[in-house]
Each structure stands twice: as structure tokens, then as C-alpha cells.
Coordinates of C-alpha atoms in Angstrom, one line a residue:
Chain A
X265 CA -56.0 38.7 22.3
X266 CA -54.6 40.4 19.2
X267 CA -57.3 43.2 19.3
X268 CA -55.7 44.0 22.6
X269 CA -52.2 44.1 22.3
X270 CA -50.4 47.2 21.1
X271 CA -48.8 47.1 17.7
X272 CA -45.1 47.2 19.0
X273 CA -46.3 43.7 21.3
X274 CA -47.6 42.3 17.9
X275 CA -44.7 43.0 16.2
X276 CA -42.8 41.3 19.1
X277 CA -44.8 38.2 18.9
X278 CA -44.0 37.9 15.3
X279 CA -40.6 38.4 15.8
X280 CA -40.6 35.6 18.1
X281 CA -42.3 33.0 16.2
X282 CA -40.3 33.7 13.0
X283 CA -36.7 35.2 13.2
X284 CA -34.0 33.0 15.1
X285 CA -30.9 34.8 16.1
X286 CA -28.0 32.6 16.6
X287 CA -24.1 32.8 16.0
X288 CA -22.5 32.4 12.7
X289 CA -20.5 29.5 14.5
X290 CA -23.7 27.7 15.5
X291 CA -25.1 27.7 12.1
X292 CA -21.8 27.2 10.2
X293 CA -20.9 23.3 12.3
X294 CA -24.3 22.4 12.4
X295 CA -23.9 22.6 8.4
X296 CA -20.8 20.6 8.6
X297 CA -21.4 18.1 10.9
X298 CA -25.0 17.3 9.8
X299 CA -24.0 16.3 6.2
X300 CA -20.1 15.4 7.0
X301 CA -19.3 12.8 3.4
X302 CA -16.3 9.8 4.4
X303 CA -14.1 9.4 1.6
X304 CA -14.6 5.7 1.1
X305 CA -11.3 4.1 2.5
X306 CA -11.7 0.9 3.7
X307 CA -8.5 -1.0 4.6
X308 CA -8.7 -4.5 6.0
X309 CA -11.3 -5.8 8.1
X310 CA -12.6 -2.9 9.4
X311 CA -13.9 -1.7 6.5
X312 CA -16.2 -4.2 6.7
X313 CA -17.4 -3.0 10.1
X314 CA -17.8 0.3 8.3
X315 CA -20.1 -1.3 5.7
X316 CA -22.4 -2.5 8.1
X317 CA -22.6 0.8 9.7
X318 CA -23.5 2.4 6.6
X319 CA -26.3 -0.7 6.1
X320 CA -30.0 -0.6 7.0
X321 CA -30.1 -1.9 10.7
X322 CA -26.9 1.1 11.9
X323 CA -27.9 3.3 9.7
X324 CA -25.3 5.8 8.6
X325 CA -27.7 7.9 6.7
X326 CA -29.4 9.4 9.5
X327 CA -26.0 11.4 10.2
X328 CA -26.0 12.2 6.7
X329 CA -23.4 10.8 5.8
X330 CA -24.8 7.7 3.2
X331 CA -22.6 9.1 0.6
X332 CA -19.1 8.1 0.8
X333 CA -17.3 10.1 -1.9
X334 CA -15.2 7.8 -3.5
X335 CA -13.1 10.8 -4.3
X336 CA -10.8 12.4 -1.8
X337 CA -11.6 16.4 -3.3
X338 CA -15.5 15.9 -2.6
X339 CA -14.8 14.2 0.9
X340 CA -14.6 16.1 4.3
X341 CA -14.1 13.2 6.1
X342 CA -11.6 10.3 6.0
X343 CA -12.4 6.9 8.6
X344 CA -8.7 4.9 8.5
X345 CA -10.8 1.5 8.8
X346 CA -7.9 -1.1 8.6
X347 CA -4.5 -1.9 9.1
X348 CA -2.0 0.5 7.1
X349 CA 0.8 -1.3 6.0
X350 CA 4.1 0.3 5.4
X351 CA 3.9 -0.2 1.8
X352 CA 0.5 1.6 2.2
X353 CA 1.1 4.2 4.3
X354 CA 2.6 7.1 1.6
X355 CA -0.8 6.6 -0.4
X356 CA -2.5 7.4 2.4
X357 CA -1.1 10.0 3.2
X358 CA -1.8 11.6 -1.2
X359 CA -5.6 10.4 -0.4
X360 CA -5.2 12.7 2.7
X361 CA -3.4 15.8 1.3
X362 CA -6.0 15.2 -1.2
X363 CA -8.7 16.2 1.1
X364 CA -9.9 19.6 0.7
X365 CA -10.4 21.3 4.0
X366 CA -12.2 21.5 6.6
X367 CA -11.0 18.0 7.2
X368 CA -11.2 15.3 9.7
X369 CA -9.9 11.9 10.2
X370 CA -11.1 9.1 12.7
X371 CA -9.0 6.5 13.2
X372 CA -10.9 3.2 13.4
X373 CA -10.2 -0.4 14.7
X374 CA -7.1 -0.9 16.6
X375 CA -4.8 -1.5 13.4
X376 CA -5.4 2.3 12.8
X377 CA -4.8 3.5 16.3
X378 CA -1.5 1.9 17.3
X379 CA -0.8 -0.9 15.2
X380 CA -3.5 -3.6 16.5
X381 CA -2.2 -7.6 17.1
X382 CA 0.9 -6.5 14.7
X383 CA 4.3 -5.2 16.0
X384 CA 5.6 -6.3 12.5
X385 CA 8.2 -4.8 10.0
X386 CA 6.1 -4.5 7.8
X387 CA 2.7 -2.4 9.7
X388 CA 3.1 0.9 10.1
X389 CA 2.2 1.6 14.5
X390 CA -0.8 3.9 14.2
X391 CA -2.4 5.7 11.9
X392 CA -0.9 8.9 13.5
X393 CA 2.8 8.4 12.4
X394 CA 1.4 10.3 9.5
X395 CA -2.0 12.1 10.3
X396 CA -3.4 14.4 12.5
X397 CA -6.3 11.8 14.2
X398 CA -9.2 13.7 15.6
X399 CA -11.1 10.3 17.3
X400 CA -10.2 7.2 17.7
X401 CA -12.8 4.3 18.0
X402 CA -10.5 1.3 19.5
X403 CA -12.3 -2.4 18.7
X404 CA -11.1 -5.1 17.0
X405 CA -13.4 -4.3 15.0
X406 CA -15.1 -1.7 16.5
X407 CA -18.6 -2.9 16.2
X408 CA -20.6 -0.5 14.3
X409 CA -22.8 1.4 17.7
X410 CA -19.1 2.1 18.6
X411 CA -18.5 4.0 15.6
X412 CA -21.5 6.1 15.5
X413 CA -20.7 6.8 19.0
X414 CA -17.1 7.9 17.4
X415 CA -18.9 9.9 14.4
X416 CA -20.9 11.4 17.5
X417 CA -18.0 12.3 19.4
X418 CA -16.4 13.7 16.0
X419 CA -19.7 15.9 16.0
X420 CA -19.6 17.1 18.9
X421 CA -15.5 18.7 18.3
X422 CA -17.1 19.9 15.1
X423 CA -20.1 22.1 16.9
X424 CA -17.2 23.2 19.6
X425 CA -14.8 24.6 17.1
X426 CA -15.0 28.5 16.4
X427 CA -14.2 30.0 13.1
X428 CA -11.8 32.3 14.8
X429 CA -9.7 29.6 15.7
X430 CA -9.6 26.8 13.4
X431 CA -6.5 25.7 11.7
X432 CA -7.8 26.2 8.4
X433 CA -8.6 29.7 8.5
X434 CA -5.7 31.3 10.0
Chain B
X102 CA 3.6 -42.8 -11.6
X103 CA 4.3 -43.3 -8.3
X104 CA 6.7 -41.2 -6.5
X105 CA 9.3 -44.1 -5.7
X106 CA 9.1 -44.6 -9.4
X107 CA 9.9 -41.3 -10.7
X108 CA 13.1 -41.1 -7.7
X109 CA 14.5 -44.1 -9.2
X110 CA 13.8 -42.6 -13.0
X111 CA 15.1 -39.6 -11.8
X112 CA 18.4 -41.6 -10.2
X113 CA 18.6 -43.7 -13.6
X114 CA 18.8 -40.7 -15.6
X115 CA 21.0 -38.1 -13.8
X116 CA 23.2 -40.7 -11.6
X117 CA 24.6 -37.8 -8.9
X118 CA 22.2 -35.2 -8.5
X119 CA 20.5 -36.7 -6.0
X120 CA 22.1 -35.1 -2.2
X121 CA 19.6 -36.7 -0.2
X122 CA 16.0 -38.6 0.3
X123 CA 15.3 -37.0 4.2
X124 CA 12.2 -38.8 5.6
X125 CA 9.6 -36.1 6.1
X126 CA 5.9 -36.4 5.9
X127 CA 5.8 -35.8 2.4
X128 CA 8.4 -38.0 -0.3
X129 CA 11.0 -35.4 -0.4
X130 CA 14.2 -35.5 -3.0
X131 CA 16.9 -32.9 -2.5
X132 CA 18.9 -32.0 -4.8
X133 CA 21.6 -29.2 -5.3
X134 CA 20.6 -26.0 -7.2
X135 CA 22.6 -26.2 -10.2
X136 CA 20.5 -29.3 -11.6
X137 CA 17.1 -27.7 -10.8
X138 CA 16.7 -26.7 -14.2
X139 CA 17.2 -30.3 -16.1
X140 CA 15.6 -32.0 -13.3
X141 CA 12.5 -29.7 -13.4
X142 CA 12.7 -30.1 -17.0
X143 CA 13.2 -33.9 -16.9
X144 CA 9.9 -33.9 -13.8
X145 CA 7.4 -31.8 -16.4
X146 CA 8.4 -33.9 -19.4
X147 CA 9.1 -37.1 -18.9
X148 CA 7.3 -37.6 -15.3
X149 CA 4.0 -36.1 -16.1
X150 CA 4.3 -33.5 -12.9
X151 CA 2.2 -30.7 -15.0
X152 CA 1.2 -28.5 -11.5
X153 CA 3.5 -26.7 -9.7
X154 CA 1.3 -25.5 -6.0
X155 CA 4.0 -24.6 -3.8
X156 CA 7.2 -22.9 -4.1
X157 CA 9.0 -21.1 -1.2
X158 CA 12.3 -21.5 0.8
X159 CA 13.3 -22.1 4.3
X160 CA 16.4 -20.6 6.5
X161 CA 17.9 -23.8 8.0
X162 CA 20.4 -22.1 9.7
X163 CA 23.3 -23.0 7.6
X164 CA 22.1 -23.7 4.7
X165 CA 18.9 -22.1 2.2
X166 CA 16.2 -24.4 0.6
X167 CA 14.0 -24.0 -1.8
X168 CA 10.6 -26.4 -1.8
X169 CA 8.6 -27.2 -4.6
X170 CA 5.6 -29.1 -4.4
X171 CA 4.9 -30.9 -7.5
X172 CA 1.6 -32.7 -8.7
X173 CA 0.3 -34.1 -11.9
X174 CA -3.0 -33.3 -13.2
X175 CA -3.1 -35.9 -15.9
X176 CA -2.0 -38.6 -13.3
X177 CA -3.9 -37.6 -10.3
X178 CA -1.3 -37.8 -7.5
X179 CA -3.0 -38.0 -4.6
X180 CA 0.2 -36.8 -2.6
X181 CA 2.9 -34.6 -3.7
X182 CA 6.5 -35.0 -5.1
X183 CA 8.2 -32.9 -3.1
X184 CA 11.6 -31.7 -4.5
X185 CA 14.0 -29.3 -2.4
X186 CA 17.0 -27.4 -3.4
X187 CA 19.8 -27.3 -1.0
X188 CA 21.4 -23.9 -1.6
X189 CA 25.0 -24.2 0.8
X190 CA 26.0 -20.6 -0.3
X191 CA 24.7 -18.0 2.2
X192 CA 25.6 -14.9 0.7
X193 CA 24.8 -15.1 -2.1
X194 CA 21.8 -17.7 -2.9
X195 CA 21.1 -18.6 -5.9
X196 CA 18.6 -21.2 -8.3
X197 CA 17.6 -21.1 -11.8
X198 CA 14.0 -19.9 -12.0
X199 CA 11.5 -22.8 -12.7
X200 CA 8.9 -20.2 -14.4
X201 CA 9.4 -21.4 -17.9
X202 CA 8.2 -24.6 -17.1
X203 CA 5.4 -23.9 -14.6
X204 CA 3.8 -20.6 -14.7
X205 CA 2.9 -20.4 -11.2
X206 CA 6.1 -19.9 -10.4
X207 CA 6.0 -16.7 -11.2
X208 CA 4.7 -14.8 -7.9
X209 CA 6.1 -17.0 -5.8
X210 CA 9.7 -17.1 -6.8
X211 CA 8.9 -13.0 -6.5
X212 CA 7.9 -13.4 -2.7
X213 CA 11.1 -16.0 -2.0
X214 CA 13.5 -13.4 -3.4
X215 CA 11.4 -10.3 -1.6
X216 CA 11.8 -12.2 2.0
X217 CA 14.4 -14.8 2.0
X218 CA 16.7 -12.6 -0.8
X219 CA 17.1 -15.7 -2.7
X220 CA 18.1 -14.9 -6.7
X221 CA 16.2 -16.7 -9.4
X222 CA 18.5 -16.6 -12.2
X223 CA 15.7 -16.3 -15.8
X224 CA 12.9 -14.9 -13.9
X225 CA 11.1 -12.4 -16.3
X226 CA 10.1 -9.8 -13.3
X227 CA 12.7 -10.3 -10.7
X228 CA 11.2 -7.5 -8.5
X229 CA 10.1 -7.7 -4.9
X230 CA 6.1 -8.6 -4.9
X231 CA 5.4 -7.8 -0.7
X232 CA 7.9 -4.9 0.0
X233 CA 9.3 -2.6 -2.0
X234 CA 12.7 -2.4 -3.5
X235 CA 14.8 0.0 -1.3
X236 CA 13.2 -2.0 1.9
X237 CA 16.2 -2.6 4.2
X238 CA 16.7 -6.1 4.8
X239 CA 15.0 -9.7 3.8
X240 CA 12.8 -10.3 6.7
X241 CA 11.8 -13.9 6.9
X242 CA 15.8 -15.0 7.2
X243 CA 16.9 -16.1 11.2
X244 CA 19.4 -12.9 10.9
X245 CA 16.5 -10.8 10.3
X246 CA 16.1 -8.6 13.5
X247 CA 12.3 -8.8 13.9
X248 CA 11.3 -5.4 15.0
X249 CA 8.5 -2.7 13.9
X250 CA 9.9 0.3 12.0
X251 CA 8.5 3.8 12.1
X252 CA 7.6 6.0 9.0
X253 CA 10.1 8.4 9.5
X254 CA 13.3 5.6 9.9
X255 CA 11.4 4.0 6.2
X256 CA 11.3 7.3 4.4
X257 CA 15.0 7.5 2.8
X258 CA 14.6 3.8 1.9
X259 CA 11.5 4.7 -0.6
X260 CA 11.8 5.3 -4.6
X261 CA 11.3 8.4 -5.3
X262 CA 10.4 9.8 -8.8
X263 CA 6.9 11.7 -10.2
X264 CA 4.5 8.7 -9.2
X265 CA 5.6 8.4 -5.6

């Protein structure tokens, strides 16, 4: 068949089977949300849940995210898993502005969305008194196929974001 | 030494002190706070009560007391001595701090004075343990309007300074 196709068609085959044309946008989320790293900030319960997702049987890995930076600067990623006390709630927000960006938080477990079983003096009433959620993943705890349908979700915002219009390139 | 036996040591010794014997589950002695420091003296000495496991304090409505839950190792009580501190003063509570004698006093006398606002008078870290210091208010008193507080209406209250 190659004997009697014209150059320009061979060329055109080969250009088919090895260049890929795609956006800059497409290839630049697919790179952050296929290898997005959790800064490891376990709370209260929660955390636990989160633990278990990151174990063998939910396997956190396969999103690429198996390492959990302990430190905020290498982290793109920070999971409120727990309740944030008010005595708590100004380190959170250092770990936070800590975070280099691109940056994304997902709040976990009721505690983090809205204050959980606790209208106390004492617990601060959601996670976003002081930062900009991107998911929340309600549960008491969540049980860990609810997060990695949360991570999912979180996914697909990252793959629908443009550079041209996200906050951290203006 | 049974607890009968160490109320009527206790009454032989110090003749007034005792305020009243209240019949509550436990053997309870109340006294008032002034004599909480030879008493608890007098209890670890002379009465063998070497373990202190519970020290906290309650908001009868007009009055403050403080608990303390008093074994002996040595001894093994099977039941506690419990001795209670009646603290009439409202504005301004105050009891000597039994830390000296039992070190596990320590925390817990923090975590009356951080939620009740009781003073222990020779405490070595009188600081609040649970909240922080500017926090408005002792929450676990009847007064203590039991409501959820927002980050912004907390902010003023917090210390400020190069760690915060």
C-alpha cells in the first residue's frame, strides 16, 4: 500500500500516527491534575478517612497523588479533613498562605464544610470562614469512594480552567 | 484508712473547717477554700491519699465548687475521698492551687481557670490550657451565653506579636 501512495499521502500518514496537536490548556491541567500532591493535614477523624483512602484497597496512588507533602511549599493541594477549632483556625490559614500556587482546597467531612454535630464556641462553622473551598465532600466521615469521587470532581474544575482566566495568572 | 476514718481525723484535727458532709454517691467532705491548702496538706501526709485523678469545678448557681477526687496508692481505696471546695464569692473565685502536693494538678487546675475563670493562687503556669488568653468569656459558667462565634467577631480577641 505504501508503494502506491504519493509521497505527500505518506507524509500524511506519518503525521498522523505521530504528532498530536492539542491546546496548551489541555496539556497544561492534564499535568496538574494527574500528579496533584495533598499537603498532609489531617484534623480530627477525618483524617483517618483520608488515610484509608490513601491505603491499598482505595487507592490514592492511581490519581497520583501517594505523596502527601508534609510541607505546605511542595503541596498543590490542601484536604481540610477534620474539625477546625477556633484555636486552630489562624494556623490553618499560615499552612494555606503557605501553599504555593496553583492551589486548591477540598473541604472534607462535615466539620470542614459547616461546622458538623458542633454549633460550639469553641469550632469554627466551616472551613470557608477563612478559605476559598473548591469541593466539598459532606460525610461524617465521608467514606473514602466519596472522596475520590470529590478528588474526581476537583479534577474535572482543574481540566475546565483556562490559563487565560485563572486567578493566579492575572 | 477508711474514709469515715480519715473525716473524723480530719474533724479531730482542724475542728471547723468542715461546712458540710452532703450525701452523694461518692463520701464527699466540703469544706471552704481558705483551708484547702492545710487540709490537702494534712490528706497527702498524714492520710496516705498520694493520687490526685480528678480535679474540676462546678457552677451551682450561687455558689462555685471545686472537686477533687482523692485516692491512695499505698492503701488501695477502692472508692474515692471526695473533697469539695465551696467557693461563695462569685466574682471573684478563688482556691489555693493544690499542685505542690499532687502533680496532676497541674493541667487541670489550668482547664478550671480556662472555663469556669476560677484563680488558683501558687499555680506555676496559670495560663488558659483549651482557649487562648484574650478569649472573651469563661464558657462552661450558667451565665455563659452558649453560642458559635465567627472568625471575623474572634480576630481582635487574638495575641498578636511575630509568632501569630
Amino acid at each position: 500500500m505504501q508503494d502506491t501512495m504519493s509521497e505527500e499521502e505518506l507524509i500524511e500518514e506519518q503525521i498522523k500516527h505521530n504528532i498530536f496537536l492539542t491546546t496548551v490548556d489541555k496539556v497544561y491541567n492534564w499535568g496538574r491534575r494527574s500528579s496533584m500532591w495533598p499537603v498532609a493535614f489531617g484534623l480530627a477523624c477525618c483524617a483517618f478517612e483520608f488515610i484509608a483512602t490513601g491505603m491499598a484497597r482505595y487507592d490514592l496512588s492511581r490519581f497520583g497523588m501517594e505523596i502527601m507533602r508534609p510541607s505546605p511549599r511542595q503541596a498543590d493541594l490542601m484536604i481540610v479533613a477534620g474539625t477546625i477549632t477556633h484555636k486552630m483556625a489562624p494556623q490553618v490559614l499560615r499552612i494555606y498562605n503557605q501553599m504555593p500556587e496553583p492551589k486548591y482546597v477540598l473541604a472534607m467531612g462535615n466539620c470542614a464544610i459547616s461546622g458538623g454535630p458542633f454549633p460550639s464556641y469553641a469550632v469554627l462553622q466551616g472551613a470557608n470562614e477563612i478559605l476559598p473551598v473548591d469541593v466539598y465532600v459532606p460525610g461524617c466521615p465521608p467514606r473514602p469512594e466519596a472522596l475520590l469521587e470529590g478528588i474526581m470532581k476537583l479534577h474535572d474544575k482543574v481540566m475546565h480552567q483556562s490559563i487565560k482566566t485563572v486567578p493566579w495568572y492575572k | 484508712m477508711t474514709n469515715e476514718e480519715i473525716l473524723s481525723k480530719l474533724r479531730e484535727r482542724f475542728p471547723e473547717v468542715v461546712v458540710d458532709v452532703p450525701e452523694l454517691i461518692d463520701f464527699t467532705v466540703a469544706i471552704k477554700p481558705e483551708a484547702v491548702v492545710d487540709v490537702a496538706r494534712f490528706l497527702h501526709d498524714e492520710c496516705g491519699l498520694d493520687y490526685l485523678a480528678l480535679l474540676t469545678a462546678v457552677d451551682q448557681t450561687e455558689r462555685f465548687e471545686v472537686v477533687y477526687h482523692l485516692w491512695s496508692i499505698k492503701d488501695r481505696t477502692t472508692e474515692p475521698f471526695v473533697l469539695k471546695a465551696y467557693i461563695e464569692d462569685k466574682e471573684n473565685p478563688t482556691v489555693p492551687s493544690v499542685t505542690p502536693l499532687w502533680r496532676g494538678a497541674s493541667y487541670q487546675e489550668r482547664e478550671a481557670y480556662d472555663l469556669m475563670g476560677i484563680r488558683f493562687e501558687g499555680h506555676p503556669n496559670p495560663k488558659r490550657i483549651l482557649l487562648w488568653e484574650g478569649f472573651p468569656g469563661h464558657p462552661l459558667r450558667k451565665d455563659f451565653e452558649n453560642r458559635t462565634y465567627t472568625f471575623e467577631e474572634l480576630k481582635p480577641t487574638r495575641p498578636t506579636g511575630p509568632e501569630w
